[in-house]
PDB file of C-alpha atoms in Angstrom:
ATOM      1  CA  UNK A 341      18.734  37.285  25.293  1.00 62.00           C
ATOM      2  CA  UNK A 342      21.901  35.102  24.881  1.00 68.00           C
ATOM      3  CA  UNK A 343      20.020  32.609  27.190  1.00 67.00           C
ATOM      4  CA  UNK A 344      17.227  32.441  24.885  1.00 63.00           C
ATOM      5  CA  UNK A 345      19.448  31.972  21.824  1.00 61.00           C
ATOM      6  CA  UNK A 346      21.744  29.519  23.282  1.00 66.00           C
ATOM      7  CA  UNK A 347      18.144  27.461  23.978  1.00 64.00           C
ATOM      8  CA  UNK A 348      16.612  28.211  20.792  1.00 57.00           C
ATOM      9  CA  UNK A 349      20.107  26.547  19.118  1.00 66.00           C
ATOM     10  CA  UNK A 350      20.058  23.595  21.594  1.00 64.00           C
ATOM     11  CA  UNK A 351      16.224  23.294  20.483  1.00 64.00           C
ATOM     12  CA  UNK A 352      17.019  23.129  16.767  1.00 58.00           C
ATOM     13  CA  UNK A 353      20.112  20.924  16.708  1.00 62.00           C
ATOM     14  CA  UNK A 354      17.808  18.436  18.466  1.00 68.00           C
ATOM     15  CA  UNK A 355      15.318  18.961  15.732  1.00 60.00           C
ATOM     16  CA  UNK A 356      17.869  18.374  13.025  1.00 66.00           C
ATOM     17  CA  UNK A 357      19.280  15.093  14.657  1.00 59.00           C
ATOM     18  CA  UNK A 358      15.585  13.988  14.785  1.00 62.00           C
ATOM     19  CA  UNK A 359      15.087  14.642  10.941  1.00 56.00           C
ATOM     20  CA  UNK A 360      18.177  12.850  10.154  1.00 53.00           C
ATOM     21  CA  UNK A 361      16.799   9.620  12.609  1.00 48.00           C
ATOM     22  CA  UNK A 362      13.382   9.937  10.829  1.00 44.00           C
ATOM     23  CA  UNK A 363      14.724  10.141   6.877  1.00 42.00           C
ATOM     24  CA  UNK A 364      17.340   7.144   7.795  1.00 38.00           C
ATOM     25  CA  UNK A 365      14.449   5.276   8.948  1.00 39.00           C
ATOM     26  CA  UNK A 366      12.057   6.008   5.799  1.00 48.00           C
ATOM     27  CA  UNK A 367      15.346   4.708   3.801  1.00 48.00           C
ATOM     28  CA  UNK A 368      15.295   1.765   4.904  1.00 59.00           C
ATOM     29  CA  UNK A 369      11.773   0.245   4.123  1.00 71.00           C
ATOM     30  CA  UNK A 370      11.522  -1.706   1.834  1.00 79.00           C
ATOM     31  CA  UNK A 371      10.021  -0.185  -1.477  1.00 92.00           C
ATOM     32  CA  UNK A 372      10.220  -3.020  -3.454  1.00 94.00           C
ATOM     33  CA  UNK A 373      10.303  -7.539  -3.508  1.00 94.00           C
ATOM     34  CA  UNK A 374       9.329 -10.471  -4.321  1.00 93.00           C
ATOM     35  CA  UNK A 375       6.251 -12.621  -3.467  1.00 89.00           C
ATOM     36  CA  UNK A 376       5.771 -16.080  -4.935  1.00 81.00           C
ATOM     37  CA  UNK A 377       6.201 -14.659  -8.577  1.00 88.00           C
ATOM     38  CA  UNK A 378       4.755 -11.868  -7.961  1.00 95.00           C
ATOM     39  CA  UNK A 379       6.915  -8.411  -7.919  1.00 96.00           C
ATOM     40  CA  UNK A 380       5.837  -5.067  -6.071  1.00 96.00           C
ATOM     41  CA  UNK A 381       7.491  -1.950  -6.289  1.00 96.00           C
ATOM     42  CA  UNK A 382       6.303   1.198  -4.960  1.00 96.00           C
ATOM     43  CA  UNK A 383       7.092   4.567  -6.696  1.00 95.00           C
ATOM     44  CA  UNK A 384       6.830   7.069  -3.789  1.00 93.00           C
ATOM     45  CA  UNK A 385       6.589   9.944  -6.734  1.00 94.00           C
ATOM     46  CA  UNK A 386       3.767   9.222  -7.819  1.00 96.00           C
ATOM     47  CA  UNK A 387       2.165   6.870  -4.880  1.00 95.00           C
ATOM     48  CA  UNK A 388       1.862   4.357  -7.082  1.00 97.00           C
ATOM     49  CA  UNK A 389       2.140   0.517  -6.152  1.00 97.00           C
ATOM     50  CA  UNK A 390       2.434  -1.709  -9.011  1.00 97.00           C
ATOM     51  CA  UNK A 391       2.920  -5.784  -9.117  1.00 97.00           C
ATOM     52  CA  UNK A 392       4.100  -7.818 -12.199  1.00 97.00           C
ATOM     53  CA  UNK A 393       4.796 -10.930 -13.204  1.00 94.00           C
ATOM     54  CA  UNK A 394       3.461 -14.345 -13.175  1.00 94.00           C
ATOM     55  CA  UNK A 395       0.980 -16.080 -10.332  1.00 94.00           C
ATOM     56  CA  UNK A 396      -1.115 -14.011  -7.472  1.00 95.00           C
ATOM     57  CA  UNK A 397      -0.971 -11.818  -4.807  1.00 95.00           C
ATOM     58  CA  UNK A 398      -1.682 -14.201  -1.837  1.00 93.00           C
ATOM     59  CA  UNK A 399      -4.201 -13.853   0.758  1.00 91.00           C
ATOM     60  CA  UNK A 400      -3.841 -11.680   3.963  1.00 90.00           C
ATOM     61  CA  UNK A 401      -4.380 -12.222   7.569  1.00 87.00           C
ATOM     62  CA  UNK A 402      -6.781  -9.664   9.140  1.00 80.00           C
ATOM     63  CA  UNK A 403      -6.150  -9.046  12.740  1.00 74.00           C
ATOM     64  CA  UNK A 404      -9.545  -6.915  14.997  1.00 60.00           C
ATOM     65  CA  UNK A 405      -6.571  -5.640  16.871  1.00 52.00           C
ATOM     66  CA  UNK A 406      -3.822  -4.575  14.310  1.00 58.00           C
ATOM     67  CA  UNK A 407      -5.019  -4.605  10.491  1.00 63.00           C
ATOM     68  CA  UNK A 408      -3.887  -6.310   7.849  1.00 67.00           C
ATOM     69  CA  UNK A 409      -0.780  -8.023   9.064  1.00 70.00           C
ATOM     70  CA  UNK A 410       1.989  -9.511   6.902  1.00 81.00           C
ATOM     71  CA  UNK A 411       2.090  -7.959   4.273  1.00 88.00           C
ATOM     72  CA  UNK A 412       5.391  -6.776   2.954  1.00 90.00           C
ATOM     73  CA  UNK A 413       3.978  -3.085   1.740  1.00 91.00           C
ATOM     74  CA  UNK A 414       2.988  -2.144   4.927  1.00 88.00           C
ATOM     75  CA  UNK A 415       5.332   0.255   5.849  1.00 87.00           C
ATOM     76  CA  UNK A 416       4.374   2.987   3.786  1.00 89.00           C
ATOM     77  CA  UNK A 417       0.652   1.676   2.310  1.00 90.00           C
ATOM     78  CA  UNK A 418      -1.301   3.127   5.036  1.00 88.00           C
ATOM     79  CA  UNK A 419       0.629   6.627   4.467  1.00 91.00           C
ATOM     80  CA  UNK A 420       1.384   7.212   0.857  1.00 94.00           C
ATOM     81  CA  UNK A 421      -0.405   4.471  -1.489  1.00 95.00           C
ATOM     82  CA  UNK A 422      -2.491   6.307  -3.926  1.00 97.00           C
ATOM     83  CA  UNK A 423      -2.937   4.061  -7.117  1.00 97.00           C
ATOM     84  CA  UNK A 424      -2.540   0.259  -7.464  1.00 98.00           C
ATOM     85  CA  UNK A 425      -1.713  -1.592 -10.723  1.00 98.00           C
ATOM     86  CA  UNK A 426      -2.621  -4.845 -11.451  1.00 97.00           C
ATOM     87  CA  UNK A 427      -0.017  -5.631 -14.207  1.00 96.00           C
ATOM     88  CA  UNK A 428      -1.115  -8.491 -16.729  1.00 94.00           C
ATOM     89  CA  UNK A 429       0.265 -11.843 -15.692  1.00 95.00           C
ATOM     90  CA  UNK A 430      -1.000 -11.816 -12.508  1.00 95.00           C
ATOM     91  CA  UNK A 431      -4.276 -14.390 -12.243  1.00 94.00           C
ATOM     92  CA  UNK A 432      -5.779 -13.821  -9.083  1.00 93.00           C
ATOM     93  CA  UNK A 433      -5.969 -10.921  -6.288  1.00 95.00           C
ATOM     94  CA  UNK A 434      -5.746 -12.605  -2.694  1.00 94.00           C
ATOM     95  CA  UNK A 435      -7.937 -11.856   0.815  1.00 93.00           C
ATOM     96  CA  UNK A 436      -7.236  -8.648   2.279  1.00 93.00           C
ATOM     97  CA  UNK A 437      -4.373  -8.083   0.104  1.00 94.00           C
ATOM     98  CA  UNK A 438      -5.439  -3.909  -0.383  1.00 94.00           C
ATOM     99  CA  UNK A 439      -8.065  -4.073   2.519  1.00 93.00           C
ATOM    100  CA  UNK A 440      -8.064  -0.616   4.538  1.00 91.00           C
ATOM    101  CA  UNK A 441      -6.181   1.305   1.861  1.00 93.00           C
ATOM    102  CA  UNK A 442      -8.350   4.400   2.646  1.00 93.00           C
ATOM    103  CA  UNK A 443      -5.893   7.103   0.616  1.00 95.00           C
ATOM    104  CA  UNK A 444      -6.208   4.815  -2.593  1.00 96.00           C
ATOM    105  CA  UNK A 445      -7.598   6.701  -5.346  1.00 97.00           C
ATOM    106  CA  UNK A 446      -7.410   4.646  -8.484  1.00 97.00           C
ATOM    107  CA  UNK A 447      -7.014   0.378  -9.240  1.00 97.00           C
ATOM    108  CA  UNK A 448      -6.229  -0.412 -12.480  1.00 96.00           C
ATOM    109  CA  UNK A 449      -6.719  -4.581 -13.017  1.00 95.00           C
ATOM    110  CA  UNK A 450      -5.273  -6.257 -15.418  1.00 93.00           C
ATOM    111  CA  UNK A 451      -6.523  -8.266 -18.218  1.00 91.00           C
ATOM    112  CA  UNK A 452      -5.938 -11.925 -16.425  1.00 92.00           C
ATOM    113  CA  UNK A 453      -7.002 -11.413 -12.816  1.00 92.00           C
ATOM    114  CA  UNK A 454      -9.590 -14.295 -12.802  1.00 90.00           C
ATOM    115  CA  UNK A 455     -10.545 -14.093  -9.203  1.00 91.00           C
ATOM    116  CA  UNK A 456     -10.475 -10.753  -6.508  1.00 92.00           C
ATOM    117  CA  UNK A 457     -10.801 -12.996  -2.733  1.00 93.00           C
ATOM    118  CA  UNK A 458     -12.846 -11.721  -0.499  1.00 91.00           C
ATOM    119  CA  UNK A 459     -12.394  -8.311   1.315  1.00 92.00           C
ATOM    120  CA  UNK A 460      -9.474  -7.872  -1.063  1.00 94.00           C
ATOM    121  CA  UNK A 461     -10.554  -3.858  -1.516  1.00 94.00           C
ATOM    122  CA  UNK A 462     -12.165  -3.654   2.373  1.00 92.00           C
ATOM    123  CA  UNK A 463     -12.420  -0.199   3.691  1.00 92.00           C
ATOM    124  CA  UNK A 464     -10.769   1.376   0.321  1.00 93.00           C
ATOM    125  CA  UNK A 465     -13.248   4.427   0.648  1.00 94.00           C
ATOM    126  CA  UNK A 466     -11.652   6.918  -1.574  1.00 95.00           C
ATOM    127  CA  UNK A 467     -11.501   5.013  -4.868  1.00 96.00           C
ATOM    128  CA  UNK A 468     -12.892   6.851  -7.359  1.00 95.00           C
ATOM    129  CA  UNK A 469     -11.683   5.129 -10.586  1.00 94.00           C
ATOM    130  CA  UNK A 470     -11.191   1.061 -11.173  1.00 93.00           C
ATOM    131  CA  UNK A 471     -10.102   0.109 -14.898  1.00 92.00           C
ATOM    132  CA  UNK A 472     -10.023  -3.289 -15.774  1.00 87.00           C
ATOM    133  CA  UNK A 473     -10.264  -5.268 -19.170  1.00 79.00           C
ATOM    134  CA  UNK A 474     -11.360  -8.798 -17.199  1.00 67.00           C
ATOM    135  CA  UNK A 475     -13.535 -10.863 -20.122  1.00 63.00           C
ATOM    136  CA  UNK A 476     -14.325 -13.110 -17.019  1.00 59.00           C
ATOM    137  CA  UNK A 477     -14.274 -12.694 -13.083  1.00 56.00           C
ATOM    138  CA  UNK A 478     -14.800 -14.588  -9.967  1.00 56.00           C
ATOM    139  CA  UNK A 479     -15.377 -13.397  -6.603  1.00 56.00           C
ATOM    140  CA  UNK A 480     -16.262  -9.703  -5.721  1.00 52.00           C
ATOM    141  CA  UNK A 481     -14.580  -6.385  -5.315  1.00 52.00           C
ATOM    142  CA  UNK A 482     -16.283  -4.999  -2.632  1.00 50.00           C
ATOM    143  CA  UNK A 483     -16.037  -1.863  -2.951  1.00 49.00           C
TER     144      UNK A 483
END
């Protein structure tokens, strides 16, 4: 009995030093930046990934073997995006930029995207809801 104990405590501290290892390394990913004049920030609350500011989200590489490389809102998109917003001064939604997003539920665009690139919403299954206010648009959404 005191064998099993001593292996069941051995067993959990090794658990707890893993937790500690795992939430040090969620700390340090970036959940926010810059890019061109655009600015992300992702509110792991809510799951929500917004970008504001002036200019566009650029285009994406798209690799057979890896995804969508790059792309500074990698490390937790895959995982724990839910909702993207489009804030108002951005003009123009690059290639691949959201492409496989498959948790994102909702995409609210705002009024001044003139142009989505291609693939920009690839493999985004689970949308349900896009809202947009665009008077003109370029380019498709595929969704």
């Amino acid at each position: 009995m005191k064998k099993a104990n001593k292996i069941l405590s051995i067993i959990l501290a090794i658990l707890m030093v893993i937790s500690i290892i795992s939430i040090t390394a969620n700390a340090t990913e970036p959940t926010s930046g810059t890019i061109g004049g655009v600015t992300w920030e992702f509110d792991n609350a809510t799951g929500t990934l917004t970008f504001s500011g002036e200019g566009g989200i650029p285009s994406f590489n798209y690799s057979n073997h890896g995804g969508v490389e790059e792309r500074p809102w990698n490390s937790f998109f895959y995982r724990y995006t839910k909702h993207i917003v489009i804030g108002d001064g951005i003009k123009h939604i690059g290639e691949y930029a959201f492409a496989e997003g498959s948790i994102i539920e909702t995409v609210t665009i705002g009024k001044n995207v003139e142009y989505i690139g291609y693939n920009a919403f690839d493999y985004c299954d689970n949308i349900t809801y896009v809202y947009y206010s665009i008077s003109w648009l370029k380019g498709n959404l595929y969704l």
